[in-house]
Amino acid sequence: MSEENQAAANGTENQQAPAFAIQRVYTKDVSFETPSSPAIFQKEWKPEVKLDLDTRSNKLAEDTYEVVLAITVTATLDDQVAFLAEVQQAGIFTVGNMPEPQLAHTLGSFCPNTLFPYAREVVSSLVARGTFPQLNLAPVNFDALFASYVQKRAADMKAAQEAGAGTATDA
């Protein structure tokens, strides 16, 4: 009898266990521009490189999400744009049985972290095909970026609530 109860309990636990699977990783959009070529190739190569990251996610179906990591790399040399590389690396992920905070962390940090090596490779390939020196993007701490986003969002909500409370008491 206790084995049946334990088996039933294990079945319930297995149904409630968080689930995560990668269904597909793909490049959604790519752009590479060299607006100052060919003159830029005549200059000494000491660029200023700027990296912009953005993530977004949308629910496709029950427990299925698309996460897009957008990377923009801009290299300038003497206030001229040497190249501009834009990559949107995307993935379709199955994420189930997760409480909202854990789901938000998975979509906002873990999935982009999974996509980043693919996006980094696409950027590196684009830069090489543009005949510029090799560019290897440094690893990104998506956990820290997500934590910063959550803190900023909480501070913004608190400020909005205080502003709302301030107007209610003034009236």
PDB file of C-alpha atoms in Angstrom:
ATOM      1  CA  MET A   1       0.000   0.000   0.000  1.00  0.00           C
ATOM      2  CA  SER A   2       2.761   2.458   0.860  1.00  0.00           C
ATOM      3  CA  GLU A   3       4.383   1.676  -2.524  1.00  0.00           C
ATOM      4  CA  GLU A   4       1.153   2.692  -4.295  1.00  0.00           C
ATOM      5  CA  ASN A   5       0.989   5.953  -2.318  1.00  0.00           C
ATOM      6  CA  GLN A   6       4.656   6.641  -3.067  1.00  0.00           C
ATOM      7  CA  ALA A   7       4.128   5.887  -6.779  1.00  0.00           C
ATOM      8  CA  ALA A   8       1.097   8.184  -6.838  1.00  0.00           C
ATOM      9  CA  ALA A   9       3.067  10.906  -5.088  1.00  0.00           C
ATOM     10  CA  ASN A  10       5.958  10.487  -7.532  1.00  0.00           C
ATOM     11  CA  GLY A  11       3.525  10.726 -10.458  1.00  0.00           C
ATOM     12  CA  THR A  12       2.160  13.993  -9.081  1.00  0.00           C
ATOM     13  CA  GLU A  13       5.680  15.338  -8.517  1.00  0.00           C
ATOM     14  CA  ASN A  14       6.702  14.449 -12.077  1.00  0.00           C
ATOM     15  CA  GLN A  15       3.697  16.287 -13.499  1.00  0.00           C
ATOM     16  CA  GLN A  16       4.571  19.393 -11.504  1.00  0.00           C
ATOM     17  CA  ALA A  17       8.308  19.365 -12.283  1.00  0.00           C
ATOM     18  CA  PRO A  18       9.523  22.315 -14.354  1.00  0.00           C
ATOM     19  CA  ALA A  19      10.072  21.471 -18.010  1.00  0.00           C
ATOM     20  CA  PHE A  20      12.492  23.090 -20.444  1.00  0.00           C
ATOM     21  CA  ALA A  21      13.376  22.139 -24.008  1.00  0.00           C
ATOM     22  CA  ILE A  22      14.936  23.862 -26.993  1.00  0.00           C
ATOM     23  CA  GLN A  23      12.800  23.251 -30.069  1.00  0.00           C
ATOM     24  CA  ARG A  24      14.742  25.350 -32.564  1.00  0.00           C
ATOM     25  CA  VAL A  25      17.495  27.973 -32.776  1.00  0.00           C
ATOM     26  CA  TYR A  26      17.541  30.176 -35.870  1.00  0.00           C
ATOM     27  CA  THR A  27      18.744  33.478 -37.258  1.00  0.00           C
ATOM     28  CA  LYS A  28      15.703  35.706 -37.637  1.00  0.00           C
ATOM     29  CA  ASP A  29      17.349  38.783 -39.204  1.00  0.00           C
ATOM     30  CA  VAL A  30      20.855  39.813 -40.282  1.00  0.00           C
ATOM     31  CA  SER A  31      22.230  43.111 -41.534  1.00  0.00           C
ATOM     32  CA  PHE A  32      25.790  44.235 -42.235  1.00  0.00           C
ATOM     33  CA  GLU A  33      26.703  47.676 -43.525  1.00  0.00           C
ATOM     34  CA  THR A  34      30.019  49.366 -44.346  1.00  0.00           C
ATOM     35  CA  PRO A  35      28.891  52.917 -45.108  1.00  0.00           C
ATOM     36  CA  SER A  36      32.407  54.408 -45.197  1.00  0.00           C
ATOM     37  CA  SER A  37      34.002  51.841 -47.474  1.00  0.00           C
ATOM     38  CA  PRO A  38      36.367  51.760 -49.261  1.00  0.00           C
ATOM     39  CA  ALA A  39      37.953  54.834 -47.607  1.00  0.00           C
ATOM     40  CA  ILE A  40      37.740  53.242 -44.144  1.00  0.00           C
ATOM     41  CA  PHE A  41      40.148  50.492 -45.258  1.00  0.00           C
ATOM     42  CA  GLN A  42      42.905  53.080 -45.758  1.00  0.00           C
ATOM     43  CA  LYS A  43      42.902  54.140 -42.087  1.00  0.00           C
ATOM     44  CA  GLU A  44      44.807  52.658 -39.174  1.00  0.00           C
ATOM     45  CA  TRP A  45      42.494  50.159 -37.476  1.00  0.00           C
ATOM     46  CA  LYS A  46      41.874  51.387 -33.918  1.00  0.00           C
ATOM     47  CA  PRO A  47      38.092  51.387 -33.730  1.00  0.00           C
ATOM     48  CA  GLU A  48      35.685  52.214 -30.973  1.00  0.00           C
ATOM     49  CA  VAL A  49      33.274  49.277 -30.764  1.00  0.00           C
ATOM     50  CA  LYS A  50      29.816  49.698 -29.257  1.00  0.00           C
ATOM     51  CA  LEU A  51      27.614  46.721 -28.379  1.00  0.00           C
ATOM     52  CA  ASP A  52      23.859  47.003 -27.844  1.00  0.00           C
ATOM     53  CA  LEU A  53      21.793  44.055 -26.611  1.00  0.00           C
ATOM     54  CA  ASP A  54      18.055  43.614 -26.413  1.00  0.00           C
ATOM     55  CA  THR A  55      15.815  40.642 -25.732  1.00  0.00           C
ATOM     56  CA  ARG A  56      12.165  40.039 -26.210  1.00  0.00           C
ATOM     57  CA  SER A  57       9.875  37.065 -25.948  1.00  0.00           C
ATOM     58  CA  ASN A  58       6.399  36.187 -27.021  1.00  0.00           C
ATOM     59  CA  LYS A  59       4.134  33.285 -26.233  1.00  0.00           C
ATOM     60  CA  LEU A  60       3.437  31.106 -29.264  1.00  0.00           C
ATOM     61  CA  ALA A  61       1.266  28.459 -27.623  1.00  0.00           C
ATOM     62  CA  GLU A  62       0.734  26.800 -24.273  1.00  0.00           C
ATOM     63  CA  ASP A  63       4.227  26.477 -22.724  1.00  0.00           C
ATOM     64  CA  THR A  64       5.917  27.494 -26.024  1.00  0.00           C
ATOM     65  CA  TYR A  65       7.796  30.770 -26.405  1.00  0.00           C
ATOM     66  CA  GLU A  66       9.907  32.519 -29.005  1.00  0.00           C
ATOM     67  CA  VAL A  67      12.844  34.422 -27.519  1.00  0.00           C
ATOM     68  CA  VAL A  68      14.785  36.879 -29.694  1.00  0.00           C
ATOM     69  CA  LEU A  69      18.232  38.194 -28.808  1.00  0.00           C
ATOM     70  CA  ALA A  70      19.025  41.326 -30.835  1.00  0.00           C
ATOM     71  CA  ILE A  71      22.665  42.381 -31.036  1.00  0.00           C
ATOM     72  CA  THR A  72      23.920  45.542 -32.724  1.00  0.00           C
ATOM     73  CA  VAL A  73      27.664  46.080 -33.059  1.00  0.00           C
ATOM     74  CA  THR A  74      28.846  49.460 -34.318  1.00  0.00           C
ATOM     75  CA  ALA A  75      32.535  50.078 -35.022  1.00  0.00           C
ATOM     76  CA  THR A  76      33.571  53.686 -35.549  1.00  0.00           C
ATOM     77  CA  LEU A  77      36.903  55.080 -36.593  1.00  0.00           C
ATOM     78  CA  ASP A  78      37.511  58.829 -36.381  1.00  0.00           C
ATOM     79  CA  ASP A  79      33.755  59.482 -36.047  1.00  0.00           C
ATOM     80  CA  GLN A  80      33.046  57.455 -39.203  1.00  0.00           C
ATOM     81  CA  VAL A  81      31.069  54.233 -39.046  1.00  0.00           C
ATOM     82  CA  ALA A  82      33.378  51.460 -40.222  1.00  0.00           C
ATOM     83  CA  PHE A  83      30.709  48.787 -39.972  1.00  0.00           C
ATOM     84  CA  LEU A  84      27.334  48.129 -38.431  1.00  0.00           C
ATOM     85  CA  ALA A  85      26.331  44.530 -37.767  1.00  0.00           C
ATOM     86  CA  GLU A  86      22.832  43.684 -36.599  1.00  0.00           C
ATOM     87  CA  VAL A  87      21.766  40.149 -35.722  1.00  0.00           C
ATOM     88  CA  GLN A  88      18.507  38.842 -34.353  1.00  0.00           C
ATOM     89  CA  GLN A  89      19.124  35.329 -33.084  1.00  0.00           C
ATOM     90  CA  ALA A  90      15.954  33.541 -32.053  1.00  0.00           C
ATOM     91  CA  GLY A  91      14.855  30.317 -30.499  1.00  0.00           C
ATOM     92  CA  ILE A  92      11.666  28.459 -29.805  1.00  0.00           C
ATOM     93  CA  PHE A  93      11.594  27.049 -26.293  1.00  0.00           C
ATOM     94  CA  THR A  94       9.183  24.854 -24.391  1.00  0.00           C
ATOM     95  CA  VAL A  95       8.931  26.083 -20.815  1.00  0.00           C
ATOM     96  CA  GLY A  96       6.334  24.516 -18.580  1.00  0.00           C
ATOM     97  CA  ASN A  97       5.310  24.186 -14.948  1.00  0.00           C
ATOM     98  CA  MET A  98       7.289  27.200 -13.766  1.00  0.00           C
ATOM     99  CA  PRO A  99       6.095  29.870 -11.380  1.00  0.00           C
ATOM    100  CA  GLU A 100       6.012  33.376 -12.869  1.00  0.00           C
ATOM    101  CA  PRO A 101       9.321  34.650 -11.380  1.00  0.00           C
ATOM    102  CA  GLN A 102      11.194  31.561 -12.569  1.00  0.00           C
ATOM    103  CA  LEU A 103       9.521  31.752 -15.995  1.00  0.00           C
ATOM    104  CA  ALA A 104      10.501  35.420 -16.325  1.00  0.00           C
ATOM    105  CA  HIS A 105      14.112  34.580 -15.396  1.00  0.00           C
ATOM    106  CA  THR A 106      14.190  31.683 -17.864  1.00  0.00           C
ATOM    107  CA  LEU A 107      12.870  33.822 -20.743  1.00  0.00           C
ATOM    108  CA  GLY A 108      14.850  36.938 -19.785  1.00  0.00           C
ATOM    109  CA  SER A 109      18.201  35.370 -18.894  1.00  0.00           C
ATOM    110  CA  PHE A 110      18.600  31.647 -19.504  1.00  0.00           C
ATOM    111  CA  CYS A 111      17.209  31.619 -23.070  1.00  0.00           C
ATOM    112  CA  PRO A 112      19.249  34.673 -24.221  1.00  0.00           C
ATOM    113  CA  ASN A 113      22.321  33.056 -22.662  1.00  0.00           C
ATOM    114  CA  THR A 114      21.589  29.962 -24.774  1.00  0.00           C
ATOM    115  CA  LEU A 115      21.238  32.086 -27.937  1.00  0.00           C
ATOM    116  CA  PHE A 116      24.302  34.286 -27.396  1.00  0.00           C
ATOM    117  CA  PRO A 117      26.989  31.888 -28.736  1.00  0.00           C
ATOM    118  CA  TYR A 118      25.038  31.525 -31.985  1.00  0.00           C
ATOM    119  CA  ALA A 119      24.653  35.297 -32.344  1.00  0.00           C
ATOM    120  CA  ARG A 120      28.331  35.843 -31.491  1.00  0.00           C
ATOM    121  CA  GLU A 121      29.337  33.439 -34.263  1.00  0.00           C
ATOM    122  CA  VAL A 122      27.104  35.217 -36.809  1.00  0.00           C
ATOM    123  CA  VAL A 123      28.584  38.620 -35.866  1.00  0.00           C
ATOM    124  CA  SER A 124      32.126  37.250 -36.110  1.00  0.00           C
ATOM    125  CA  SER A 125      31.397  35.745 -39.521  1.00  0.00           C
ATOM    126  CA  LEU A 126      29.838  38.967 -40.840  1.00  0.00           C
ATOM    127  CA  VAL A 127      32.811  41.060 -39.696  1.00  0.00           C
ATOM    128  CA  ALA A 128      35.267  38.614 -41.290  1.00  0.00           C
ATOM    129  CA  ARG A 129      33.318  38.626 -44.569  1.00  0.00           C
ATOM    130  CA  GLY A 130      33.509  42.408 -44.520  1.00  0.00           C
ATOM    131  CA  THR A 131      37.328  41.924 -44.447  1.00  0.00           C
ATOM    132  CA  PHE A 132      37.685  43.622 -41.084  1.00  0.00           C
ATOM    133  CA  PRO A 133      39.947  42.207 -38.360  1.00  0.00           C
ATOM    134  CA  GLN A 134      38.422  39.421 -36.306  1.00  0.00           C
ATOM    135  CA  LEU A 135      35.882  40.512 -33.698  1.00  0.00           C
ATOM    136  CA  ASN A 136      35.135  38.168 -30.797  1.00  0.00           C
ATOM    137  CA  LEU A 137      32.409  39.428 -28.508  1.00  0.00           C
ATOM    138  CA  ALA A 138      33.102  38.924 -24.813  1.00  0.00           C
ATOM    139  CA  PRO A 139      30.696  36.758 -22.836  1.00  0.00           C
ATOM    140  CA  VAL A 140      27.667  38.556 -21.421  1.00  0.00           C
ATOM    141  CA  ASN A 141      26.277  38.045 -17.918  1.00  0.00           C
ATOM    142  CA  PHE A 142      22.580  37.829 -18.720  1.00  0.00           C
ATOM    143  CA  ASP A 143      21.767  37.032 -15.074  1.00  0.00           C
ATOM    144  CA  ALA A 144      23.198  40.399 -14.001  1.00  0.00           C
ATOM    145  CA  LEU A 145      21.416  42.214 -16.851  1.00  0.00           C
ATOM    146  CA  PHE A 146      18.116  40.568 -15.912  1.00  0.00           C
ATOM    147  CA  ALA A 147      18.583  41.394 -12.207  1.00  0.00           C
ATOM    148  CA  SER A 148      19.301  45.019 -13.139  1.00  0.00           C
ATOM    149  CA  TYR A 149      16.163  45.101 -15.301  1.00  0.00           C
ATOM    150  CA  VAL A 150      14.037  43.684 -12.467  1.00  0.00           C
ATOM    151  CA  GLN A 151      15.431  46.243  -9.983  1.00  0.00           C
ATOM    152  CA  LYS A 152      14.833  49.132 -12.388  1.00  0.00           C
ATOM    153  CA  ARG A 153      11.316  47.952 -13.111  1.00  0.00           C
ATOM    154  CA  ALA A 154      10.545  47.646  -9.372  1.00  0.00           C
ATOM    155  CA  ALA A 155      11.935  51.147  -8.746  1.00  0.00           C
ATOM    156  CA  ASP A 156       9.857  52.551 -11.622  1.00  0.00           C
ATOM    157  CA  MET A 157       6.700  50.876 -10.283  1.00  0.00           C
ATOM    158  CA  LYS A 158       7.390  52.199  -6.776  1.00  0.00           C
ATOM    159  CA  ALA A 159       7.919  55.718  -8.135  1.00  0.00           C
ATOM    160  CA  ALA A 160       4.697  55.486 -10.132  1.00  0.00           C
ATOM    161  CA  GLN A 161       2.780  54.308  -7.064  1.00  0.00           C
ATOM    162  CA  GLU A 162       4.216  57.118  -4.953  1.00  0.00           C
ATOM    163  CA  ALA A 163       3.349  59.646  -7.654  1.00  0.00           C
ATOM    164  CA  GLY A 164      -0.181  58.213  -7.799  1.00  0.00           C
ATOM    165  CA  ALA A 165      -0.500  58.332  -4.015  1.00  0.00           C
ATOM    166  CA  GLY A 166       0.844  61.884  -3.986  1.00  0.00           C
ATOM    167  CA  THR A 167      -1.844  63.044  -6.391  1.00  0.00           C
ATOM    168  CA  ALA A 168      -4.569  61.241  -4.456  1.00  0.00           C
ATOM    169  CA  THR A 169      -3.631  62.992  -1.214  1.00  0.00           C
ATOM    170  CA  ASP A 170      -3.270  66.366  -2.931  1.00  0.00           C
ATOM    171  CA  ALA A 171      -6.803  66.246  -4.290  1.00  0.00           C
TER     172      ALA A 171
END
